[in-house]
Amino acid sequence: MSPKTMFQKIWDSHLVHKEPGQPAILYIDLHLIHEVTTPQAFEGLRISKRSVRRPDLTVATIDHNVPTTNRFLPILDPIAKQQIETLRSNCKEFNIELYDIHHPRQGIVHVIAPELGFTQPGMTIVCGDSHTSTHGAFGSFALGIGTSEVEHVLATQTLRQYKPKTMRINVAGDLKFGITAKDLILYIINQIGVNGGTGYVIEYSGNVISNLSMENRMTICNMSIEAGARAGMIAPDRITFDYLKNKPQAPKENIFELKVKEWEKIKTDEGASFDKEVNIDASSIEPMVTWGTNPGMVISINEQIPDPNSFPTINEQKSVSKALKYMGLNPGASLKNLPVDRVFIGSCTNSRIEDLRNAAKIIINRQVNDKVKAMVVPGSTEVKKQAESEGLDLIFKNAGFDWREAGCSMCLGMNPDILKPGERCASTSNRNFEGRQGKEGRTHLLSPEMAAASAIAGHLVDIRNW
Amino acid sequence: MDSFKKHTGSVTPLYQINIDTDQIIPKQFLKRIERTGFGEFLFNDWRFDSAGKPIKDFILNNPKYKKSSILATGKNFGSGSSREHAAWALHDYGFKCILAPSFADIFYNNCFKIGLLPIQINEHQMEKIVVCSEKDPNYQLTIDLDCQTITENKSGEKILFEIDPFMKNCLINGLDEIGLTLQHREKIRKFEESR
Ligand code: SF4
């Protein structure tokens, strides 16, 4: 048998139907849903008198809209409230398990599915959310879909897909002291471009990747979509299996060991070929911070902000000038020491327990700068509880951080957590698009450690000098 | 789903690269539970200032382009979030077709599901359309999906474009993809049984 990539193996084992000139019909093992991208899909089902084929393979949570302050107060925004209630009644009508606001395991969809053990190697996973790529960290094929596709999956438990191309990003060398998975993925996006991954599934490999924790692997796969990729994947290994063991939805005891034997076979065979190969030297990476309005507009903290004229096409030059104007920055300037107004530690990229531990280490026994408003929004209620049991909440609160309930929060500002016009934010989230965190707000993406240090210093810093 | 066969219309040039879905439809409008009514919020933060007043130099506020139904834009259009609301907003506003040198994957797929036609043409062809439509707001194109052509009405000049045959067929006939997949119900059932 010819050697296969991990992606090819998963693809082949989920093919329900294939005919020339048509997208294949792929079986979906796990369908995650949330309140924002599903109301119209359920409505579509009702209109065409269809039902949910496999409610048992469908899991819902409420994350995008939820307030991160006291959950027992009524939700003030009537439209958000209606959207939340719509999901509740849809889950009830179609018999779908819902991790509702007061559920002890509620949280951001891409944080709770892995921590509950729903996400497993070899699976096909979809969600009406682009950061579904996160789940690829377990060696699954996980992709974001639109609402019409959500309806398709609800009704058929399958998705129509053309087979994407494959790209391997091999990360060799060593990450230097102070360099995190966030710096690595920002660096990769800068190298391949914000549309460098379009049409591809990326497999990350190499010694640097296999040494990463599951949390870090999720950070990497999460941001694959920021390079335009259909999905990101990392081969499952001992670290993956150890993470999954004893998770509530993971297979139990003997079955678990049998499953591990299967999962071990998922990895890419020696000699399998990819449509594209990219090599990254990890030792050249420094702490990364975005200066512009997409995640590819990123430099290391010690570099200078680029000059628009250094870009090859007029369209790129225009886009860089527009971004700099929006961000209130000048070419040639440094990001180091740039004052920030807000700090946000959260989002499905960096709100897991390890992220909070790393951020807490930076701020212990220090105080948030007077001019800065800083907040921590754990990715899930479970992460929050775990952090509290370790006393991390006290470290954050004593330093002057707001300690919030779990949700998407200021990653996209659909709830009341938003930037005011002109405010500059050091954020551990994944998108620095114009207005993403609030109209005319200015976002700098960086690692949790760098964000925490900026909160204390009142400006962007090089974490290696901390 | 709306079908798309042939369309003639004028062009709005918005020739910027990497326009993301957060710009096409900002998050504050994602809370609706309907598929319709998103058009008035299309490009909201570029169209209106904080007081809700139209920003004069933004092309969608130029009355000369009000009737246009084809959007000509830069590469990697629709990057970012999977929100189908972006495609709904463009369609609801009155665009029938989006021309760009490249699209983000999820956005591209979403368009087909709702009867909005995304067409990929090269930068060179794009530039010509942008220049012509910037000069003349009544610059008309006819898009024929069946023949896969974009015709400049005045000169009769044609551009051929590529499109996936399956998506094309769905769009021309306004087919319900779920219905098509359900024709394979038996195969889905067998697949489930076999695991
Ligand atoms: S945390 Fe941000 S990126 Fe992640 S699912 Fe929520 S809104 Fe989307």
XYZ file of C-alpha atoms and ligand atoms in Angstrom:
669
model
C 0.000 0.000 0.000
C 1.297 3.433 -0.810
C 2.063 5.665 2.166
C -0.712 8.054 3.200
C -0.896 11.332 5.032
C -2.872 11.545 8.266
C -5.418 13.679 6.466
C -5.821 11.138 3.664
C -6.458 8.337 6.174
C -9.196 10.281 7.924
C -10.702 11.362 4.632
C -10.775 7.812 3.254
C -12.329 6.348 6.370
C -15.178 8.888 6.330
C -16.164 8.722 2.676
C -19.839 7.872 2.333
C -20.180 8.588 -1.348
C -18.020 9.835 -4.139
C -18.700 10.453 -7.799
C -16.720 12.326 -10.427
C -17.429 16.032 -10.777
C -19.106 16.278 -7.394
C -17.910 17.055 -3.930
C -17.597 13.889 -1.867
C -20.070 13.150 0.905
C -18.100 12.885 4.111
C -19.450 11.472 7.356
C -19.226 13.792 10.354
C -18.418 12.303 13.760
C -18.965 15.372 15.885
C -21.023 18.485 15.212
C -20.509 21.347 17.645
C -23.010 24.172 17.643
C -23.424 27.573 19.326
C -26.019 30.312 19.470
C -24.819 32.658 16.717
C -24.596 30.531 13.583
C -27.447 28.084 14.135
C -30.879 29.772 14.447
C -31.327 30.007 10.677
C -30.191 26.395 10.227
C -32.831 25.054 12.618
C -35.422 27.282 11.004
C -34.430 25.781 7.645
C -34.993 22.282 9.045
C -38.451 23.211 10.243
C -39.405 24.817 6.951
C -38.426 21.709 5.004
C -39.878 19.391 7.656
C -36.556 17.719 8.350
C -35.094 16.703 11.650
C -31.672 16.288 13.208
C -30.287 12.959 12.046
C -27.905 12.350 14.937
C -28.638 14.513 17.974
C -26.302 12.158 19.858
C -23.369 13.381 17.738
C -24.352 17.024 18.165
C -23.247 19.132 21.138
C -24.290 22.701 21.907
C -22.908 25.469 24.062
C -23.598 29.154 24.584
C -20.433 31.188 24.398
C -20.353 34.102 21.957
C -23.058 36.292 23.423
C -22.878 35.560 27.125
C -22.087 38.228 29.660
C -18.894 37.492 31.581
C -20.095 39.303 34.665
C -22.629 37.931 37.134
C -24.555 35.200 35.322
C -27.480 35.347 37.654
C -28.467 38.823 36.509
C -30.780 39.011 33.513
C -29.131 39.508 30.100
C -29.684 43.140 29.213
C -29.331 42.918 25.464
C -32.760 41.742 24.234
C -31.469 40.454 20.895
C -28.666 38.440 22.503
C -31.195 37.072 24.936
C -33.467 36.026 22.107
C -30.607 34.281 20.318
C -29.702 32.371 23.473
C -33.284 31.392 24.077
C -33.640 30.291 20.488
C -30.729 27.877 20.924
C -32.272 26.560 24.121
C -35.587 25.840 22.507
C -33.961 24.344 19.397
C -31.873 21.992 21.545
C -34.968 20.987 23.417
C -37.053 20.457 20.313
C -34.365 18.368 18.585
C -33.060 16.646 21.691
C -29.519 18.035 21.622
C -27.326 18.185 24.701
C -26.712 21.808 25.697
C -23.967 23.171 27.931
C -26.056 26.108 29.028
C -24.943 29.227 30.877
C -25.209 27.683 34.329
C -23.817 24.306 33.380
C -20.600 23.602 35.321
C -18.859 22.695 32.042
C -20.070 25.655 29.940
C -17.463 27.549 27.964
C -16.095 28.459 24.548
C -16.995 25.657 22.171
C -13.363 25.012 21.179
C -12.273 24.873 24.782
C -14.982 22.635 26.201
C -15.131 19.967 23.486
C -11.476 18.966 24.038
C -11.642 19.231 27.814
C -14.780 17.092 27.964
C -13.111 14.503 25.737
C -15.561 14.912 22.837
C -12.653 15.769 20.537
C -10.724 12.605 19.692
C -8.084 11.546 17.182
C -9.208 10.400 13.751
C -12.540 12.177 13.895
C -14.221 14.492 11.446
C -15.460 17.524 13.366
C -17.400 20.565 12.182
C -18.823 23.688 13.754
C -20.331 26.870 12.390
C -17.223 28.695 13.480
C -13.937 29.217 11.707
C -11.762 28.332 14.707
C -12.975 24.749 14.618
C -9.470 24.149 13.275
C -8.462 24.037 16.974
C -9.595 20.414 17.276
C -7.069 19.299 14.676
C -4.534 19.403 17.520
C -5.815 15.902 18.398
C -5.212 14.501 14.926
C -8.714 15.053 13.690
C -9.967 16.729 10.518
C -11.851 19.698 11.946
C -13.204 22.564 9.924
C -15.408 25.618 10.193
C -18.574 25.759 8.098
C -21.325 28.248 7.269
C -24.920 28.138 8.454
C -26.258 26.391 5.324
C -23.680 23.676 5.883
C -24.684 23.482 9.548
C -28.199 22.746 8.339
C -26.807 20.143 5.932
C -24.913 18.395 8.732
C -27.885 18.539 11.086
C -30.106 16.932 8.464
C -27.687 14.367 7.028
C -24.734 14.027 9.456
C -22.556 14.497 6.393
C -20.791 17.338 4.661
C -20.133 17.810 0.961
C -16.484 18.586 0.427
C -13.929 18.640 -2.321
C -10.732 17.128 -1.130
C -8.403 19.916 -0.018
C -4.716 19.922 -0.832
C -2.198 19.079 1.869
C 0.656 21.156 3.239
C 3.212 20.058 5.790
C 4.815 22.682 7.964
C 7.854 21.206 9.565
C 9.141 23.126 12.574
C 12.705 22.203 13.438
C 15.280 23.662 15.816
C 14.371 24.855 19.285
C 12.078 27.558 20.552
C 14.278 29.963 22.483
C 13.699 31.016 26.048
C 10.474 33.036 26.406
C 9.045 32.010 23.026
C 5.583 30.443 23.037
C 3.287 28.569 20.677
C 1.517 31.881 19.996
C 4.750 33.442 18.761
C 5.354 30.394 16.604
C 1.957 30.474 14.890
C 2.076 34.249 14.356
C 5.490 33.768 12.793
C 4.173 30.992 10.539
C 1.226 33.136 9.384
C 3.624 35.925 8.553
C 5.816 33.511 6.582
C 3.099 31.868 4.490
C 0.691 34.828 4.362
C -2.919 35.294 5.453
C -4.076 33.375 2.401
C -1.076 31.081 2.142
C -3.143 28.192 3.463
C -6.211 28.729 1.266
C -7.337 25.403 -0.168
C -4.990 23.412 2.084
C -5.116 21.300 5.182
C -1.940 21.963 7.137
C -0.163 19.274 9.098
C 2.301 20.676 11.624
C 5.195 18.381 12.382
C 8.759 18.287 13.606
C 10.426 18.046 16.995
C 9.183 21.422 18.179
C 5.555 20.452 17.553
C 5.813 17.007 19.134
C 7.257 18.535 22.291
C 4.329 20.925 22.709
C 1.587 20.365 25.291
C -1.995 19.862 24.084
C -2.831 23.440 25.093
C -0.021 24.747 22.925
C -0.941 22.474 20.044
C -4.477 23.821 20.196
C -3.142 27.387 20.008
C -1.252 26.456 16.833
C -4.130 24.641 15.117
C -6.613 27.280 16.243
C -4.904 29.971 14.198
C -4.503 27.859 11.033
C -7.592 29.626 9.735
C -5.739 32.949 10.025
C -3.508 31.651 7.259
C -6.681 30.777 5.328
C -6.257 27.005 5.800
C -9.215 24.657 5.689
C -7.877 22.911 8.781
C -4.739 22.361 10.852
C -3.636 19.010 12.224
C -1.045 17.493 14.519
C -0.394 13.751 14.781
C -1.750 12.217 17.984
C 0.863 10.767 20.332
C 1.424 9.948 24.011
C 0.824 13.587 24.980
C -2.554 13.456 23.220
C -3.557 10.156 24.813
C -2.495 11.253 28.289
C -4.549 14.411 27.910
C -7.620 12.441 26.843
C -7.429 9.730 29.475
C -10.195 10.025 32.068
C -11.912 12.889 30.297
C -15.681 12.483 30.789
C -16.491 11.642 27.155
C -13.320 9.723 26.354
C -13.517 5.940 26.033
C -13.189 4.151 29.355
C -10.424 1.876 30.684
C -9.886 -1.210 28.460
C -11.608 0.368 25.544
C -9.373 3.381 25.917
C -6.253 1.262 25.448
C -7.793 -0.400 22.391
C -8.627 3.012 21.004
C -5.079 4.187 21.584
C -3.862 1.321 19.402
C -6.127 2.603 16.602
C -5.176 6.220 17.180
C -1.488 5.423 16.937
C -2.046 4.366 13.336
C -3.482 7.712 12.291
C -0.197 9.510 11.873
C 1.253 10.211 8.428
C 3.157 7.271 6.985
C 6.833 7.559 6.287
C 7.290 8.679 2.685
C 3.773 10.074 2.191
C 3.793 13.100 -0.041
C 2.246 16.515 0.487
C 1.213 19.040 -2.127
C 3.404 21.579 -0.413
C 6.171 21.481 2.202
C 7.282 24.432 4.325
C 10.236 24.423 6.693
C 10.382 26.694 9.687
C 13.455 27.247 11.827
C 12.140 27.707 15.349
C 15.367 29.122 16.705
C 14.983 32.304 14.677
C 11.639 33.204 16.292
C 11.363 36.109 18.729
C 8.333 37.369 20.688
C 5.764 38.401 18.074
C 3.255 41.256 18.150
C 0.879 42.362 15.398
C 1.062 45.975 14.227
C -1.724 45.928 11.650
C -5.256 44.786 10.969
C -4.759 41.163 10.050
C -2.737 38.464 11.824
C -0.153 38.384 9.044
C 0.799 41.966 9.822
C 3.139 40.956 12.571
C 6.754 41.595 13.584
C 8.977 40.621 16.452
C 8.979 43.045 19.352
C 12.426 44.291 18.347
C 11.710 44.931 14.710
C 10.538 48.188 13.189
C 7.060 48.682 11.787
C 7.431 48.248 8.023
C 7.203 51.022 5.491
C 4.242 50.691 3.117
C 6.593 51.416 0.222
C 8.540 48.252 0.975
C 5.593 46.125 -0.207
C 5.596 44.918 -3.805
C 2.138 45.846 -5.118
C 0.132 49.053 -4.967
C -2.755 47.167 -3.450
C -0.567 45.887 -0.634
C 0.909 49.329 -0.081
C -2.571 50.790 0.180
C -3.652 48.099 2.585
C -0.595 48.641 4.818
C -1.078 52.430 4.834
C -4.735 51.981 5.716
C -3.834 49.572 8.519
C -1.210 51.920 9.970
C -3.619 54.826 9.877
C -6.266 52.737 11.613
C -3.777 51.579 14.235
C -2.371 55.081 14.767
C 1.194 53.912 14.049
C 4.078 55.124 11.916
C 6.460 53.167 9.718
C 9.897 52.711 11.226
C 8.633 52.981 14.810
C 9.078 50.208 17.341
C 6.260 48.448 19.139
C 8.319 48.170 22.289
C 7.150 50.667 24.905
C 3.957 51.436 22.971
C 1.394 52.327 25.680
C -1.734 50.162 25.927
C -5.114 51.012 27.471
C -6.509 47.512 27.794
C -5.275 43.976 28.215
C -7.392 40.965 27.331
C -6.346 37.455 28.305
C -8.872 35.064 26.835
C -10.388 33.538 23.641
C -10.238 30.033 22.195
C -6.607 30.694 21.257
C -5.208 31.381 24.728
C -7.606 30.906 27.626
C -6.760 27.399 28.772
C -5.350 26.570 32.154
C -1.750 26.548 30.983
C -2.174 30.011 29.441
C -3.515 31.366 32.724
C -0.702 29.724 34.702
C 1.898 31.255 32.409
C 0.323 34.703 32.598
C -0.008 34.487 36.388
C 3.729 33.726 36.749
C 4.519 37.036 35.088
C 2.379 39.218 37.318
C 2.781 37.579 40.709
C 3.286 40.230 43.387
C 2.990 43.054 40.878
C 0.332 45.623 40.075
C -1.461 46.457 36.851
C -0.402 49.895 35.631
C -2.775 52.690 36.690
C -3.612 53.590 33.124
C -4.514 50.056 32.081
C -7.741 48.101 32.386
C -6.958 44.412 32.306
C -9.189 41.360 32.287
C -8.922 37.597 32.303
C -11.743 35.586 30.756
C -11.189 31.843 31.240
C -12.104 29.707 28.245
C -14.463 27.548 30.225
C -16.122 27.333 33.589
C -13.904 24.302 34.227
C -10.742 26.301 33.490
C -12.038 28.984 35.835
C -12.647 26.455 38.585
C -9.248 24.841 38.101
C -7.539 28.237 38.166
C -9.374 29.145 41.352
C -8.340 25.903 42.994
C -4.718 26.812 42.219
C -5.167 30.347 43.553
C -4.535 31.944 40.169
C -7.666 34.055 40.479
C -6.179 35.695 43.565
C -2.939 36.461 41.772
C -4.878 38.147 38.984
C -7.299 39.945 41.268
C -4.583 41.135 43.634
C -2.698 42.534 40.698
C -5.796 44.432 39.606
C -7.127 42.237 36.808
C -10.852 41.683 36.353
C -11.587 37.988 36.836
C -14.564 36.994 34.656
C -16.929 34.160 33.806
C -16.151 31.992 30.762
C -17.041 32.998 27.212
C -15.787 34.584 24.001
C -16.022 38.041 25.497
C -13.701 40.683 24.047
C -12.332 38.324 21.417
C -15.162 39.612 19.243
C -17.136 41.855 21.545
C -20.619 40.491 20.923
C -21.310 40.908 24.610
C -20.730 44.158 26.547
C -16.928 43.610 26.732
C -15.657 45.952 24.028
C -12.960 48.525 23.358
C -13.858 52.185 23.098
C -12.881 54.009 19.894
C -9.128 54.633 19.823
C -8.332 52.322 22.726
C -5.287 50.136 22.265
C -5.426 46.567 23.515
C -2.820 43.879 24.065
C -4.861 40.770 23.374
C -4.228 37.023 23.432
C -7.038 36.454 20.917
C -6.702 35.582 17.239
C -7.987 38.461 15.136
C -6.853 42.056 14.964
C -9.316 43.006 12.231
C -10.640 46.555 12.217
C -13.349 46.911 14.820
C -13.077 43.290 15.918
C -12.878 44.164 19.623
C -15.006 47.296 19.296
C -15.493 49.961 16.662
C -12.224 51.853 16.099
C -10.506 49.752 18.755
C -6.849 48.845 18.116
C -5.783 45.272 18.751
C -2.274 43.876 19.139
C -2.151 40.093 19.163
C 0.489 38.462 21.354
C 1.140 35.644 23.820
C -0.454 35.464 27.298
C 2.951 36.159 28.875
C 3.481 39.271 26.759
C -0.077 40.443 27.448
C 0.351 40.008 31.200
C 3.642 41.883 31.206
C 2.107 44.729 29.163
C -0.634 45.089 31.758
C 1.951 45.623 34.489
C 4.278 47.841 32.467
C 1.474 49.841 30.842
C 3.093 49.314 27.469
C 4.274 46.534 25.161
C 7.459 44.871 26.411
C 9.984 42.256 25.416
C 9.146 39.394 27.725
C 12.732 38.148 27.619
C 13.833 41.173 29.641
C 11.089 40.714 32.222
C -32.216 28.743 -2.693
C -32.232 31.522 -5.319
C -31.058 30.382 -8.713
C -28.575 32.254 -10.859
C -28.493 31.977 -14.635
C -27.650 35.242 -16.278
C -27.293 38.719 -14.884
C -26.594 42.152 -16.251
C -25.615 44.968 -13.946
C -23.194 47.744 -13.156
C -20.137 47.397 -10.969
C -19.083 48.781 -7.592
C -15.282 48.859 -7.395
C -13.947 48.217 -3.881
C -10.468 47.205 -4.775
C -8.824 46.383 -1.457
C -7.082 43.175 -0.531
C -7.981 40.884 2.380
C -11.421 42.321 3.132
C -12.553 40.192 6.049
C -16.031 39.133 7.085
C -15.816 41.322 10.197
C -15.857 44.320 7.821
C -18.542 42.891 5.538
C -20.888 42.438 8.476
C -19.654 43.560 11.903
C -20.469 41.345 14.876
C -23.048 43.623 16.424
C -25.427 42.490 13.691
C -24.959 38.765 14.124
C -27.557 38.459 16.829
C -30.536 38.317 14.517
C -32.131 34.941 14.113
C -33.385 35.533 10.562
C -31.565 35.137 7.250
C -32.856 38.407 5.864
C -32.479 42.077 6.656
C -28.663 42.135 6.835
C -28.226 44.366 3.765
C -28.654 47.616 5.606
C -25.726 46.669 7.847
C -23.378 45.667 5.009
C -19.926 47.232 5.609
C -21.553 49.125 8.470
C -18.378 50.433 10.100
C -16.999 51.656 6.775
C -20.338 53.108 5.702
C -21.383 54.995 8.811
C -19.543 57.035 11.401
C -20.107 56.658 15.133
C -23.126 58.948 14.966
C -24.658 56.756 12.250
C -24.068 59.332 9.505
C -22.951 58.026 6.091
C -19.218 58.450 5.461
C -19.085 60.396 2.214
C -16.081 58.944 0.464
C -17.043 55.301 0.972
C -18.137 53.915 -2.367
C -21.397 52.379 -1.140
C -22.527 55.851 -0.142
C -21.965 57.239 -3.612
C -25.453 57.577 -5.156
C -24.015 56.860 -8.601
C -23.286 53.276 -7.528
C -26.584 52.706 -5.748
C -28.027 50.500 -8.447
C -24.953 48.398 -8.922
C -25.274 44.647 -8.452
C -21.731 43.396 -9.060
C -18.932 43.924 -6.550
C -15.355 44.062 -7.848
C -12.835 43.568 -5.090
C -9.299 42.515 -4.121
C -7.680 39.174 -3.366
C -8.577 36.986 -0.368
C -12.051 38.467 -0.116
C -14.142 37.140 2.778
C -11.307 36.000 5.013
C -11.868 35.432 8.710
C -14.999 34.193 10.332
C -17.357 31.558 8.935
C -20.392 33.817 9.375
C -22.747 33.179 6.453
C -24.208 36.518 7.488
C -21.496 38.094 5.301
C -22.887 36.430 2.187
C -26.459 37.175 3.309
C -25.627 40.854 3.775
C -24.062 41.209 0.317
C -26.986 39.408 -1.283
C -29.616 41.250 0.703
C -28.009 44.571 -0.209
C -28.499 43.706 -3.869
C -25.240 42.170 -5.041
C -25.726 39.172 -7.290
C -22.115 38.529 -8.082
C -18.696 39.130 -6.495
C -15.587 39.356 -8.659
C -12.196 38.896 -7.004
C -8.746 37.501 -7.779
C -9.221 35.046 -4.884
C -11.623 34.230 -2.060
C -11.345 32.743 1.394
C -12.601 29.128 1.405
C -15.526 29.249 3.814
C -16.908 32.486 2.402
C -16.617 31.132 -1.142
C -18.633 28.040 -0.210
C -21.214 30.052 1.676
C -21.978 32.189 -1.388
C -23.062 29.227 -3.466
C -25.492 28.056 -0.803
C -27.508 31.247 -1.049
C -27.465 32.036 -4.750
C -24.678 34.624 -4.709
C -22.114 33.966 -7.450
C -18.416 34.405 -6.542
C -16.188 34.545 -9.624
C -12.445 34.313 -9.584
C -10.656 36.254 -12.327
C -7.001 37.220 -12.569
C -5.526 40.484 -11.273
C -5.060 41.793 -14.778
C -8.718 41.287 -15.730
C -9.723 42.643 -12.358
C -7.761 45.840 -12.783
C -9.461 46.593 -16.060
C -12.910 46.159 -14.544
C -11.945 48.310 -11.570
C -10.576 51.112 -13.741
C -13.608 51.084 -16.039
C -16.137 51.037 -13.229
C -14.301 53.758 -11.310
C -14.506 55.934 -14.404
C -18.045 55.052 -15.318
C -20.618 54.076 -12.683
C -22.807 52.768 -15.483
C -20.145 50.397 -16.761
C -22.191 47.266 -17.408
C -21.258 43.630 -17.393
C -23.323 40.607 -18.300
C -22.554 37.442 -16.435
C -23.678 34.243 -18.048
C -23.184 31.336 -15.693
C -24.121 28.676 -18.205
C -21.522 29.857 -20.723
C -19.112 30.881 -17.955
C -18.545 34.299 -19.470
C -18.373 37.888 -18.300
C -19.202 40.213 -21.184
C -18.474 43.913 -21.284
C -21.754 45.237 -22.634
C -20.302 48.161 -24.556
C -17.487 46.409 -26.369
C -18.860 42.895 -26.380
C -15.477 41.692 -25.063
C -15.679 38.467 -23.118
C -13.767 36.936 -20.245
C -14.114 33.213 -19.640
C -14.154 32.050 -16.034
C -13.770 28.705 -14.309
C -16.374 27.302 -12.004
C -16.962 23.968 -10.408
C -19.563 22.046 -12.469
C -21.473 20.783 -9.440
C -21.776 24.194 -7.816
C -22.722 25.653 -11.175
C -25.497 23.141 -11.661
C -26.845 23.748 -8.132
C -26.852 27.483 -8.721
C -28.429 27.427 -12.179
C -31.207 25.139 -11.023
C -31.531 26.517 -7.508
C -31.055 22.971 -6.204
C -31.421 22.053 -2.572
C -28.136 20.409 -1.649
C -29.588 18.710 1.395
C -32.214 17.097 -0.801
C -29.479 15.861 -3.139
C -27.499 14.364 -0.275
C -30.597 12.725 1.153
C -30.927 10.774 -2.075
C -27.975 8.854 -0.655
C -29.772 8.208 2.611
C -29.335 4.471 2.270
C -25.570 4.821 1.881
C -25.395 7.024 4.962
C -27.339 4.442 6.919
C -25.050 1.620 5.746
C -22.004 3.699 6.626
C -23.336 4.182 10.133
C -24.087 0.489 10.472
C -20.608 -0.476 9.385
C -18.848 1.303 12.246
S -13.205 32.976 21.386
Fe -13.260 34.344 19.652
S -12.477 33.200 17.917
Fe -12.932 31.759 19.558
S -14.997 31.008 19.104
Fe -15.208 32.749 20.487
S -15.412 34.514 19.163
Fe -14.667 32.875 17.891
